[in-house]
Amino acid sequence: MSPQILYPSPIETAISRIESLLDERWQDLISRRSIALLLLQQDPKIRSQLQQQPYFPEIERIIAKTQASMDESLTYAIAQSRHQIAMDIDRDATVNLRKRPIVEDEWLHNLTVHPVTGIPILLLVLYFGVYQFVGVFAGGTLVDGIEGFFESQINPIVNTVVGSIFPWQVIQDLFANDYGIITLGIRYGVAIVLPIVTAFFLMFSFLEDSGYLPRLSLLMDRLFKTIGLSGRSVIPLILGLGCGTMATLVTRTLESKRERIIATFLLALTIPCSAQLGVIVALLSQEPSALFVWSTVMVGIFLSIGFLAGKIVPGESSCFCMEIPPLRLPRIQAILTKTYVRLKWYFWEIMPLFIFASVLIWLGKLTGIFDLVVRGLEPVMLWLGLPQEAAPTFLYGFFRRDYGAAVMFDLHSAGILTGQQLVVAAVTLTLFIPCVAQLQFMFKERGAKNTVVIASFVVLFAFSLGYLLNQLLTIMELSF
Amino acid sequence: MNCHNCQENCCPKNKRNFWNLFGVGSKKSVKNNVTKSQSTVALVGSPNVGKSLLFNLLTGTYVTVSNYPGTTVEVARGNRIIAGSKVSFFDTPGMYSLIPITEEESVARDLITDEQVDLIVHVVDAKHLGRMLNLTLQLIETKLPVLLVVNMIDEAERLGIWINENQLSHRLGIPVVAMAAAQKVGLKKLIAQVADYVPSNSLSLTY
């Protein structure tokens, strides 16, 4: 016995009249009663499907007449009837001993969302989770260890072995020496990116499963409202810290086109994804004052650009409503599985690119194109106050920001980049186009026109800001 | 919005790799993929009620599970052999009502209204049963076969809330399974219930 919900009688009359109008083809999909109800609630999809039918005007008349006979809106009346039955069944089938929610939970929840306590908690999470764990531990200790091992043990062996197999210098350079597939591409992937990204994924998975992220969205919501952005856009932006490509896809959850464009734009310009954030933070953690300048600049840009975008892109901001899940103690097993799955996919995606980059450098060097492009970028580097060795960084940045960051890591350990140059390069690279994949998704979700506008702005803005920052740091005579 | 209808086919070809990165793993276009020879079951419900976790348990395929609403944005598909025949499960993005507000909600709704699924498993959070029954009622109205999974009974019990499965099933007129999917509680019972909707062909195989 299925519970037939009885709606107020004008609606019931309308339902049966619409039901009798509908033709045969609805028979085997969902029930006619359902279709009629969807029509009465102005469901856009069913409406567009029926638009061509000869009886559609008649349906429209029925709906209009029914609406006229009711005091409240049809959608509301229908929802209300359902709600009452749902609540009645709920009361009937559940035993609720304690009407109030558990106090301790609420207490912890309030701590994380109230600005006074929430912001210090956020800073603690960032300090211990990101700075200490990802930056100092993974980026410093682990990378030093693995990189050192690679440089001192593996690379010499590879160089010797490759040297003895191939007598030609050209082929040797493809696999070994300074830019070889094994000595550069795989070393970057395994020694620099792997430890950092693993640490970051572990931490991010932990935060995700604990239920902290929705609370972070709530906390940020207040901040966002003050700069004129809707709170809903916090969700994709926070997810963007995980993967910008995914987050661009999640901008679908935003209601208005305006919000989607702003969020896509902010994702492309200011939000680094976990891999990039991990590598950049780990890199800058070697110089804490550089990390401080970088984060101040990034937050500053995010807020001001968000504010401006909110002003420029027309439209109303919509209301924020989100399910807040309970805080949970994450299960180790779940975190490990998730980190493993993400890591696996991340590696499948980047390793070929890293190897491809090595081959590209090799080809470029062989043909002289590489030197040509680097020389072309030289004025830009000079403009930013960067050594010309940094030029390839941006070249690779087109493929992936994290690869570019790994190159920077290498340059810094080699002593080529000074503190100030490091900050300028890091800021410019963070602002730069995220990666080919994200660009592709922007294209798919937002269309060609928006993507071209956003991408050209991002490139221009990244270099201009790098220039300004370099000038500013020089004038202020800040040294790192 | 003009891309609304071609959502499934206008994506770049190598997109799957990138989705997989953040766990929207093995997502495929569902359209035209549903072969009638095997049974299909759709997992639907509000965001963050544990659909993806249940999907992982049922199919052994991994899609990212988070304590964060909106983690799933596309439909994922996975299989499990139940009572000797292959059953395809679909994991869907969360939805609050049959009338979608945002784009990703419409993905789940389209699956229900346009594909002939053999069973809709509506997953709800035991802690907020009343609020979520709304969608159950809408699903029942469609006259499609619906099964209700009341998930997270462990968390509800800690809050002092108990659900009377039988009473609920009686009132709704559909099968109800109480679960704590994270602890695998109720999984066997759910599979047994799903088996009722699966045309069994094991007899012809054994003889």
XYZ file of C-alpha atoms in Angstrom:
687
model
C 0.000 0.000 0.000
C 1.680 3.057 -1.288
C 0.887 6.319 0.457
C -1.039 8.428 -2.011
C -0.416 11.987 -0.964
C -3.586 13.993 -1.169
C -2.925 17.533 -2.240
C -5.375 20.392 -1.727
C -8.430 19.763 -3.932
C -7.766 22.401 -6.636
C -4.373 20.766 -7.188
C -5.874 17.264 -7.271
C -8.372 18.431 -9.886
C -5.592 19.950 -11.944
C -3.545 16.749 -11.666
C -6.299 14.573 -13.041
C -7.071 17.000 -15.852
C -3.411 17.187 -16.906
C -3.069 13.403 -16.592
C -5.875 12.890 -19.054
C -4.228 15.259 -21.553
C -0.829 13.539 -21.590
C -0.252 11.185 -24.496
C 0.891 7.597 -24.603
C 4.632 8.041 -24.667
C 4.767 8.898 -20.956
C 3.307 5.545 -20.072
C 6.460 3.571 -19.376
C 8.709 6.268 -17.890
C 7.586 8.006 -14.738
C 3.945 8.129 -13.719
C 1.566 10.686 -15.207
C 0.754 11.908 -11.754
C 4.435 12.743 -11.311
C 4.569 14.519 -14.654
C 1.475 16.533 -13.796
C 2.983 17.521 -10.441
C 6.245 18.534 -12.069
C 4.300 20.674 -14.530
C 2.368 22.311 -11.720
C 5.715 23.163 -10.113
C 6.938 24.755 -13.363
C 9.668 22.180 -13.941
C 11.678 23.611 -16.877
C 12.728 20.291 -18.398
C 9.281 18.699 -18.663
C 7.920 21.998 -19.918
C 10.454 22.192 -22.715
C 9.743 18.569 -23.633
C 6.041 19.233 -23.926
C 6.277 22.678 -25.490
C 5.618 21.387 -29.021
C 2.554 19.324 -28.097
C -0.833 20.624 -29.268
C -2.271 20.222 -25.791
C 0.443 22.311 -24.102
C -1.550 25.588 -24.152
C -4.398 23.724 -22.471
C -2.029 22.569 -19.701
C -0.820 26.142 -19.293
C -4.428 27.279 -18.871
C -5.098 24.625 -16.241
C -2.003 25.642 -14.290
C -2.843 29.331 -14.458
C -6.420 28.698 -13.368
C -5.339 26.496 -10.469
C -2.820 29.088 -9.350
C -5.478 31.769 -9.452
C -7.706 29.749 -7.156
C -5.008 29.286 -4.510
C -3.689 31.765 -1.961
C -0.111 30.481 -1.822
C 2.088 29.429 -4.722
C 1.478 25.972 -6.192
C 5.065 24.907 -5.552
C 4.717 25.878 -1.918
C 1.358 24.163 -1.495
C 2.670 20.931 -3.016
C 5.847 21.017 -0.930
C 3.789 21.736 2.175
C 1.527 18.719 1.680
C 4.514 16.455 1.202
C 6.306 17.929 4.158
C 3.369 17.251 6.476
C 3.162 13.616 5.468
C 6.937 13.216 5.701
C 6.933 14.640 9.207
C 3.998 12.466 10.191
C 5.743 9.314 8.961
C 8.940 10.428 10.675
C 7.144 10.830 14.012
C 5.491 7.475 13.541
C 8.651 5.525 12.718
C 11.322 7.050 14.913
C 12.006 7.116 18.607
C 13.790 10.263 19.648
C 15.031 10.138 23.211
C 16.987 13.313 23.208
C 15.442 16.230 21.379
C 18.518 18.412 21.618
C 21.689 17.715 19.696
C 24.711 16.591 21.675
C 26.312 19.567 23.377
C 29.992 18.728 22.853
C 29.528 18.562 19.097
C 27.897 21.948 18.986
C 30.659 23.384 21.080
C 33.400 22.192 18.761
C 31.361 23.267 15.740
C 30.914 26.774 17.123
C 34.621 27.065 17.797
C 35.457 26.337 14.187
C 32.921 28.690 12.610
C 33.051 31.684 14.942
C 35.501 34.222 13.483
C 37.207 34.945 16.816
C 38.119 31.301 17.403
C 37.762 30.036 13.835
C 40.534 32.131 12.326
C 43.128 31.098 14.945
C 42.066 27.473 14.379
C 42.489 27.964 10.630
C 45.942 29.446 11.243
C 46.845 26.485 13.465
C 45.687 24.043 10.778
C 47.705 25.941 8.183
C 50.764 26.161 10.421
C 50.905 22.543 11.532
C 49.166 20.846 8.624
C 50.570 22.799 5.710
C 53.710 24.541 6.908
C 55.169 22.030 9.352
C 53.951 18.785 7.801
C 53.997 19.535 4.060
C 56.568 22.322 3.949
C 59.150 21.539 6.574
C 58.788 17.782 6.968
C 57.971 16.629 3.417
C 59.484 19.511 1.451
C 62.547 19.797 3.628
C 63.475 16.556 5.327
C 61.986 14.022 2.935
C 62.881 15.765 -0.310
C 66.424 16.467 0.876
C 66.846 12.825 1.715
C 65.404 11.389 -1.487
C 66.885 14.059 -3.728
C 70.271 13.663 -2.127
C 70.042 9.925 -2.647
C 69.110 10.442 -6.295
C 71.883 12.959 -6.949
C 74.612 11.022 -5.186
C 73.625 7.413 -5.882
C 71.250 7.004 -8.813
C 72.247 9.747 -11.244
C 75.969 8.776 -11.432
C 75.001 5.127 -12.002
C 72.475 6.106 -14.693
C 75.043 8.365 -16.347
C 77.645 5.608 -16.370
C 75.281 2.894 -17.564
C 73.750 5.056 -20.307
C 77.229 6.219 -21.269
C 78.422 2.655 -21.697
C 75.364 1.567 -23.725
C 75.139 4.510 -26.126
C 78.379 5.908 -27.400
C 76.659 8.979 -28.858
C 76.395 12.101 -26.697
C 72.991 12.976 -28.217
C 71.317 9.756 -27.082
C 73.093 9.904 -23.735
C 71.574 13.348 -23.132
C 68.097 12.026 -23.824
C 68.233 9.616 -20.886
C 70.915 10.964 -18.597
C 73.065 13.980 -17.780
C 71.539 17.374 -16.929
C 68.162 17.144 -18.652
C 67.695 13.404 -19.224
C 64.413 11.525 -18.878
C 65.725 9.586 -15.884
C 68.017 12.155 -14.328
C 65.598 15.052 -14.673
C 62.033 13.933 -15.495
C 61.832 10.950 -13.181
C 63.937 12.633 -10.515
C 61.497 15.571 -10.399
C 58.545 13.246 -10.215
C 59.865 10.817 -7.623
C 62.200 12.930 -5.527
C 60.517 16.327 -5.410
C 56.848 15.981 -6.263
C 56.043 12.549 -4.798
C 56.917 13.214 -1.120
C 55.356 16.666 -1.093
C 52.155 15.697 -2.852
C 51.731 12.572 -0.727
C 51.990 14.674 2.415
C 49.539 17.212 1.080
C 47.010 14.621 -0.057
C 47.192 12.911 3.332
C 46.497 16.144 5.107
C 43.772 17.213 2.713
C 42.013 13.848 2.945
C 42.115 14.108 6.720
C 40.560 17.577 6.651
C 37.931 16.424 4.161
C 36.815 13.426 6.183
C 36.829 15.276 9.481
C 34.116 17.642 8.232
C 36.325 20.668 8.758
C 36.047 21.928 5.175
C 32.310 22.774 5.201
C 32.952 24.694 8.409
C 35.792 26.499 6.722
C 33.304 27.419 3.989
C 30.966 28.793 6.646
C 33.766 30.791 8.230
C 34.868 32.125 4.863
C 31.280 32.889 3.939
C 31.289 35.845 6.320
C 34.544 37.128 4.881
C 33.245 36.673 1.351
C 30.035 38.523 2.029
C 32.004 41.534 3.239
C 33.863 41.677 -0.079
C 30.603 41.242 -1.966
C 30.896 37.631 -3.139
C 28.249 35.041 -2.475
C 29.069 32.389 0.067
C 28.116 29.537 -2.163
C 31.188 30.099 -4.312
C 33.308 29.140 -1.317
C 32.641 25.460 -2.009
C 34.395 25.175 -5.377
C 37.115 27.539 -4.235
C 37.936 25.380 -1.210
C 37.772 22.269 -3.356
C 40.106 24.103 -5.726
C 42.805 23.715 -3.111
C 42.477 20.016 -3.878
C 42.304 20.104 -7.648
C 41.500 23.137 -9.737
C 40.275 21.021 -12.620
C 37.746 19.224 -10.427
C 36.730 22.491 -8.832
C 36.083 24.069 -12.224
C 33.681 21.202 -12.806
C 32.098 21.770 -9.383
C 31.298 25.384 -10.289
C 28.193 23.736 -11.736
C 26.819 23.677 -8.230
C 26.568 27.471 -8.363
C 23.180 28.860 -9.207
C 23.856 31.918 -11.322
C 26.036 32.308 -14.370
C 27.649 35.279 -12.734
C 28.888 33.272 -9.759
C 30.168 30.537 -12.040
C 32.255 32.992 -14.045
C 33.680 34.660 -10.940
C 34.516 31.323 -9.342
C 36.112 29.957 -12.522
C 38.135 33.106 -12.808
C 39.333 33.068 -9.200
C 40.193 29.386 -9.563
C 42.285 30.093 -12.643
C 44.083 33.070 -11.185
C 44.516 32.748 -7.465
C 43.817 29.258 -6.161
C 46.772 26.889 -6.429
C 45.838 23.200 -6.419
C 47.194 20.781 -3.847
C 50.150 19.669 -5.923
C 51.152 23.200 -6.766
C 50.436 24.519 -3.304
C 52.430 21.660 -1.812
C 55.472 22.196 -4.007
C 55.359 25.976 -3.701
C 54.880 25.944 0.076
C 57.606 23.346 0.460
C 59.890 25.453 -1.690
C 59.172 28.677 0.171
C 59.322 26.996 3.576
C 63.069 26.928 3.104
C 62.848 30.725 3.445
C 60.052 31.492 5.939
C 60.054 35.233 5.229
C 59.551 34.456 1.531
C 56.606 32.252 2.470
C 55.150 35.122 4.448
C 55.460 37.608 1.571
C 54.025 35.063 -0.880
C 50.967 34.274 1.262
C 50.288 37.941 2.028
C 50.457 38.810 -1.647
C 48.238 35.858 -2.632
C 45.556 36.599 -0.019
C 45.686 40.289 -0.955
C 45.233 39.518 -4.642
C 42.465 37.038 -3.949
C 40.470 39.513 -1.876
C 40.932 42.505 -4.158
C 40.338 40.570 -7.380
C 37.302 38.863 -5.840
C 35.997 42.246 -4.777
C 36.549 43.786 -8.204
C 35.099 40.792 -10.030
C 32.028 40.990 -7.804
C 31.633 44.613 -8.842
C 32.360 44.198 -12.547
C 30.446 41.033 -13.429
C 26.786 42.045 -13.380
C 24.001 40.267 -11.514
C 22.633 39.608 -8.065
C 24.484 37.486 -5.548
C 22.428 34.543 -4.356
C 21.874 33.090 -0.925
C 24.080 30.486 0.651
C 22.611 27.273 1.922
C 24.649 24.210 2.651
C 24.310 20.945 4.465
C 26.794 20.945 7.345
C 27.836 17.360 8.075
C 28.883 16.410 11.596
C 32.498 16.555 12.699
C 33.855 13.037 12.587
C 37.060 11.390 13.575
C 38.354 10.217 10.195
C 39.116 6.524 9.747
C 42.766 5.882 8.911
C 41.799 3.214 6.364
C 39.564 5.616 4.452
C 42.212 8.340 4.394
C 44.910 5.975 3.194
C 42.701 4.567 0.420
C 41.726 8.023 -0.733
C 45.299 9.326 -0.674
C 46.472 6.236 -2.524
C 43.809 6.555 -5.238
C 44.502 10.232 -5.739
C 48.214 9.725 -5.768
C 47.932 6.951 -8.280
C 45.895 9.053 -10.666
C 48.038 12.079 -10.112
C 51.083 10.070 -11.021
C 49.552 8.534 -14.075
C 48.809 12.012 -15.237
C 52.038 13.824 -14.443
C 54.751 11.241 -15.052
C 54.190 11.121 -18.821
C 54.167 14.911 -18.852
C 57.411 15.104 -16.901
C 59.016 12.622 -19.254
C 57.531 14.471 -22.197
C 59.027 17.714 -20.871
C 62.455 16.090 -20.728
C 62.107 14.912 -24.303
C 60.926 18.375 -25.318
C 63.945 20.004 -23.721
C 66.193 17.498 -25.403
C 64.589 18.155 -28.778
C 64.630 21.889 -28.211
C 68.296 21.849 -27.285
C 69.106 19.662 -30.249
C 67.385 21.984 -32.720
C 68.227 25.224 -30.982
C 64.545 26.172 -30.570
C 64.831 25.932 -26.817
C 67.590 28.547 -26.708
C 65.577 30.710 -29.066
C 62.484 30.649 -26.850
C 64.539 31.157 -23.716
C 66.253 34.108 -25.346
C 62.826 35.440 -26.337
C 61.671 35.200 -22.732
C 64.865 36.838 -21.491
C 63.535 40.427 -21.584
C 60.525 39.256 -19.559
C 62.839 37.570 -17.058
C 64.949 40.702 -16.867
C 61.816 42.713 -16.325
C 60.899 40.465 -13.398
C 64.476 40.577 -12.117
C 64.844 36.830 -12.600
C 67.895 35.017 -13.906
C 67.507 33.714 -17.431
C 67.718 30.159 -16.117
C 64.194 30.726 -14.799
C 62.783 31.183 -18.298
C 62.074 27.461 -18.860
C 60.099 27.427 -15.596
C 57.354 29.442 -17.227
C 57.613 27.468 -20.396
C 56.821 24.332 -18.394
C 54.317 26.232 -16.346
C 52.133 26.163 -19.433
C 51.901 22.400 -19.043
C 51.702 22.256 -15.300
C 52.390 24.744 -12.582
C 53.747 22.020 -10.320
C 56.367 21.029 -12.864
C 57.433 24.658 -13.077
C 57.602 24.776 -9.299
C 59.749 21.636 -9.258
C 62.174 23.352 -11.631
C 62.275 26.293 -9.237
C 62.992 23.930 -6.392
C 65.971 22.648 -8.320
C 67.188 26.145 -9.211
C 66.935 27.256 -5.610
C 68.890 24.292 -4.273
C 71.522 25.023 -6.908
C 71.789 28.545 -5.501
C 70.728 30.224 -8.740
C 67.575 31.874 -7.343
C 67.961 34.342 -4.481
C 65.238 34.914 -1.887
C 63.673 37.883 -3.649
C 63.731 36.153 -7.011
C 62.173 33.129 -5.415
C 59.205 35.141 -4.133
C 58.696 36.936 -7.435
C 58.909 33.698 -9.407
C 56.586 31.878 -6.975
C 53.939 34.618 -7.055
C 54.071 34.902 -10.837
C 53.880 31.152 -11.256
C 50.976 30.779 -8.811
C 48.997 33.397 -10.700
C 49.919 31.865 -14.040
C 47.643 29.521 -16.062
C 47.068 26.481 -13.806
C 47.470 23.570 -16.197
C 46.308 22.341 -19.558
C 43.592 20.206 -17.968
C 41.984 23.085 -16.100
C 42.075 25.222 -19.221
C 40.312 22.427 -21.063
C 37.581 22.270 -18.449
C 37.153 26.021 -18.372
C 36.606 25.783 -22.078
C 34.027 23.060 -21.655
C 32.133 24.630 -18.752
C 32.348 28.330 -19.566
C 32.724 28.386 -23.346
C 35.415 29.707 -25.662
C 34.841 33.414 -25.193
C 35.043 33.428 -21.419
C 38.039 31.115 -21.435
C 40.040 33.268 -23.835
C 39.237 36.422 -21.859
C 40.103 34.802 -18.536
C 43.296 33.161 -19.820
C 44.695 36.287 -21.469
C 43.916 38.315 -18.390
C 45.608 35.726 -16.175
C 48.838 35.697 -18.214
C 49.011 39.491 -18.409
C 48.151 39.911 -14.776
C 50.682 37.294 -13.607
C 53.622 38.969 -15.342
C 52.555 42.539 -14.485
C 52.147 41.635 -10.854
C 55.513 39.875 -10.832
C 57.041 43.062 -12.197
C 55.341 45.273 -9.616
C 56.279 42.954 -6.790
C 59.910 42.903 -7.885
C 60.003 46.710 -8.040
C 58.319 46.986 -4.675
C 60.668 44.530 -3.008
C 63.671 46.329 -4.511
C 62.449 49.737 -3.366
C 61.695 48.443 0.119
C 65.115 46.835 0.130
C 63.727 43.672 1.608
C 66.223 40.899 1.441
C 65.695 37.254 2.204
C 22.685 26.917 -20.338
C 22.713 26.238 -24.055
C 25.060 23.360 -23.422
C 22.545 21.767 -21.138
C 21.459 19.040 -23.469
C 24.788 17.941 -24.807
C 26.451 17.792 -21.404
C 27.371 14.202 -21.895
C 28.908 14.315 -25.343
C 30.662 17.622 -25.729
C 33.451 16.988 -23.268
C 37.040 16.569 -24.420
C 37.994 12.967 -24.984
C 40.724 12.682 -22.405
C 38.603 14.181 -19.663
C 38.360 10.933 -17.809
C 41.943 11.094 -16.703
C 41.429 14.381 -15.021
C 38.248 13.441 -13.297
C 39.905 10.374 -12.051
C 42.514 12.508 -10.393
C 40.096 13.686 -7.822
C 38.205 10.528 -7.715
C 35.266 11.131 -9.918
C 36.721 7.894 -11.163
C 35.464 5.796 -14.018
C 32.687 8.197 -14.827
C 31.063 7.436 -18.096
C 28.307 8.860 -20.050
C 25.314 6.953 -18.884
C 23.203 7.751 -21.874
C 23.008 4.990 -24.440
C 25.102 2.844 -22.180
C 22.349 1.125 -20.287
C 21.997 -2.262 -21.833
C 18.652 -3.756 -21.126
C 20.010 -7.239 -20.630
C 21.294 -6.403 -17.172
C 19.633 -4.771 -14.204
C 20.398 -1.216 -13.233
C 20.150 0.330 -9.791
C 20.516 4.071 -9.122
C 21.693 5.371 -5.757
C 20.121 8.762 -5.143
C 19.641 11.126 -2.206
C 20.662 14.423 -0.618
C 24.317 15.416 -0.613
C 26.539 13.828 2.009
C 24.345 10.907 3.059
C 26.916 8.299 2.018
C 25.900 7.346 -1.511
C 29.476 7.158 -2.738
C 30.617 5.099 0.244
C 27.752 2.682 -0.316
C 28.590 2.574 -4.014
C 32.186 1.625 -3.176
C 30.978 -1.095 -0.827
C 28.559 -2.515 -3.356
C 30.759 -2.467 -6.424
C 34.336 -2.501 -5.185
C 35.010 0.428 -7.537
C 36.494 3.414 -5.794
C 34.993 6.855 -6.136
C 36.079 9.594 -3.771
C 34.171 9.712 -0.530
C 34.315 12.842 1.591
C 32.630 14.352 4.552
C 31.856 17.241 2.251
C 28.629 17.782 0.321
C 29.005 17.999 -3.433
C 32.006 15.694 -3.827
C 30.267 13.720 -6.568
C 29.325 15.771 -9.617
C 28.909 13.128 -12.283
C 27.357 9.694 -12.490
C 29.670 6.762 -11.762
C 28.928 3.201 -12.758
C 30.027 -0.047 -11.169
C 28.928 -3.677 -11.198
C 28.239 -6.431 -8.744
C 27.000 -9.957 -9.289
C 23.817 -10.456 -7.291
C 21.918 -13.746 -7.374
C 23.920 -14.871 -10.386
C 23.265 -11.887 -12.585
C 25.192 -8.721 -13.195
C 23.719 -5.623 -11.614
C 24.946 -2.149 -12.571
C 24.931 0.453 -9.841
C 24.972 4.196 -10.512
C 26.366 6.644 -8.009
C 24.770 10.056 -8.515
C 25.391 13.616 -7.343
C 23.247 14.667 -4.403
C 19.792 16.098 -4.979
C 17.200 17.520 -2.640
C 14.133 17.314 -4.818
C 12.996 16.004 -8.188
C 13.111 19.566 -9.464
C 16.779 20.437 -9.818
C 18.119 23.845 -8.864
C 21.729 23.499 -9.958
C 23.279 21.744 -12.933
C 24.711 18.799 -11.049
C 21.382 18.044 -9.410
C 19.832 17.655 -12.825
C 22.264 14.835 -13.600
C 20.612 12.598 -11.008
C 17.139 13.648 -11.993
C 17.785 12.900 -15.685
C 18.997 9.440 -14.739
C 15.723 8.744 -12.952
C 13.347 10.204 -15.500
C 15.067 9.291 -18.759
C 16.786 5.966 -18.163
C 14.714 2.994 -17.247
C 16.428 1.941 -14.058
C 15.123 -1.240 -12.424
C 15.431 0.078 -8.912
C 16.001 3.418 -7.243
C 17.797 3.169 -3.922
C 17.090 6.344 -2.005
C 19.790 6.834 0.624
C 18.866 9.041 3.580
C 20.581 10.173 6.750
C 18.871 8.631 9.803
C 19.578 11.809 11.741
C 17.396 13.895 9.430
C 14.814 11.367 8.341
C 11.772 13.669 8.246
C 13.432 16.248 6.054
C 14.664 13.640 3.586
C 11.430 11.644 3.270
C 10.222 14.460 1.072
C 12.222 13.123 -1.831
C 11.184 9.549 -1.002
C 7.561 10.583 -1.414
C 8.321 12.243 -4.739
C 10.117 9.124 -5.915
C 7.223 6.898 -4.875
C 4.893 9.168 -6.857
C 6.816 8.384 -10.031
C 5.658 4.731 -9.626
C 9.211 3.541 -10.191
C 10.450 0.824 -7.821
C 12.017 2.536 -4.804
C 13.972 1.106 -1.882
C 14.839 3.270 1.107
C 18.226 2.960 2.814
C 18.294 4.671 6.186
C 22.020 5.226 6.587
C 24.166 6.319 9.531
C 21.982 4.627 12.132
C 25.070 4.435 14.353
C 25.367 8.216 14.456
C 21.637 8.566 14.959
C 21.673 6.138 17.870
C 24.398 8.144 19.527
C 22.048 11.126 19.300
C 19.252 9.071 20.823
C 17.323 8.489 17.608
C 16.060 5.015 16.693
C 14.345 4.176 13.438
C 11.662 1.507 13.321
C 12.387 -0.089 9.964
C 9.184 -2.114 9.806
C 6.937 0.763 10.709
C 8.635 2.984 8.172
C 8.371 0.335 5.498
C 4.698 -0.167 6.320
C 3.903 3.542 6.134
C 5.795 4.121 2.892
C 4.809 0.865 1.223
C 8.390 0.220 0.064
C 11.228 -1.911 1.471
C 13.427 -0.165 4.040
C 16.955 -1.180 5.065
C 18.671 0.430 8.057
C 22.418 0.740 7.564
C 25.659 2.065 8.945
C 27.534 1.855 5.645
C 30.865 3.005 7.073
C 30.760 -0.031 9.399
C 29.252 -2.283 6.709
C 26.218 -2.788 8.932
C 23.157 -3.782 6.906
C 25.028 -4.434 3.669
C 23.964 -8.086 3.416
C 20.371 -7.168 4.023
C 20.491 -4.516 1.327
C 21.962 -6.953 -1.184
C 19.271 -9.494 -0.348
C 16.602 -6.836 -0.939
C 18.150 -5.725 -4.222
C 18.160 -9.357 -5.343
C 14.335 -9.267 -5.328
C 14.422 -6.718 -8.131
C 16.964 -8.610 -10.186
C 15.698 -11.154 -12.684
C 17.600 -14.232 -11.567
C 19.068 -16.387 -14.306
C 21.094 -18.648 -12.057
C 18.777 -21.586 -12.660
C 19.459 -21.738 -16.356
C 23.151 -21.525 -15.628
C 23.336 -24.400 -13.170
C 21.488 -26.946 -15.213
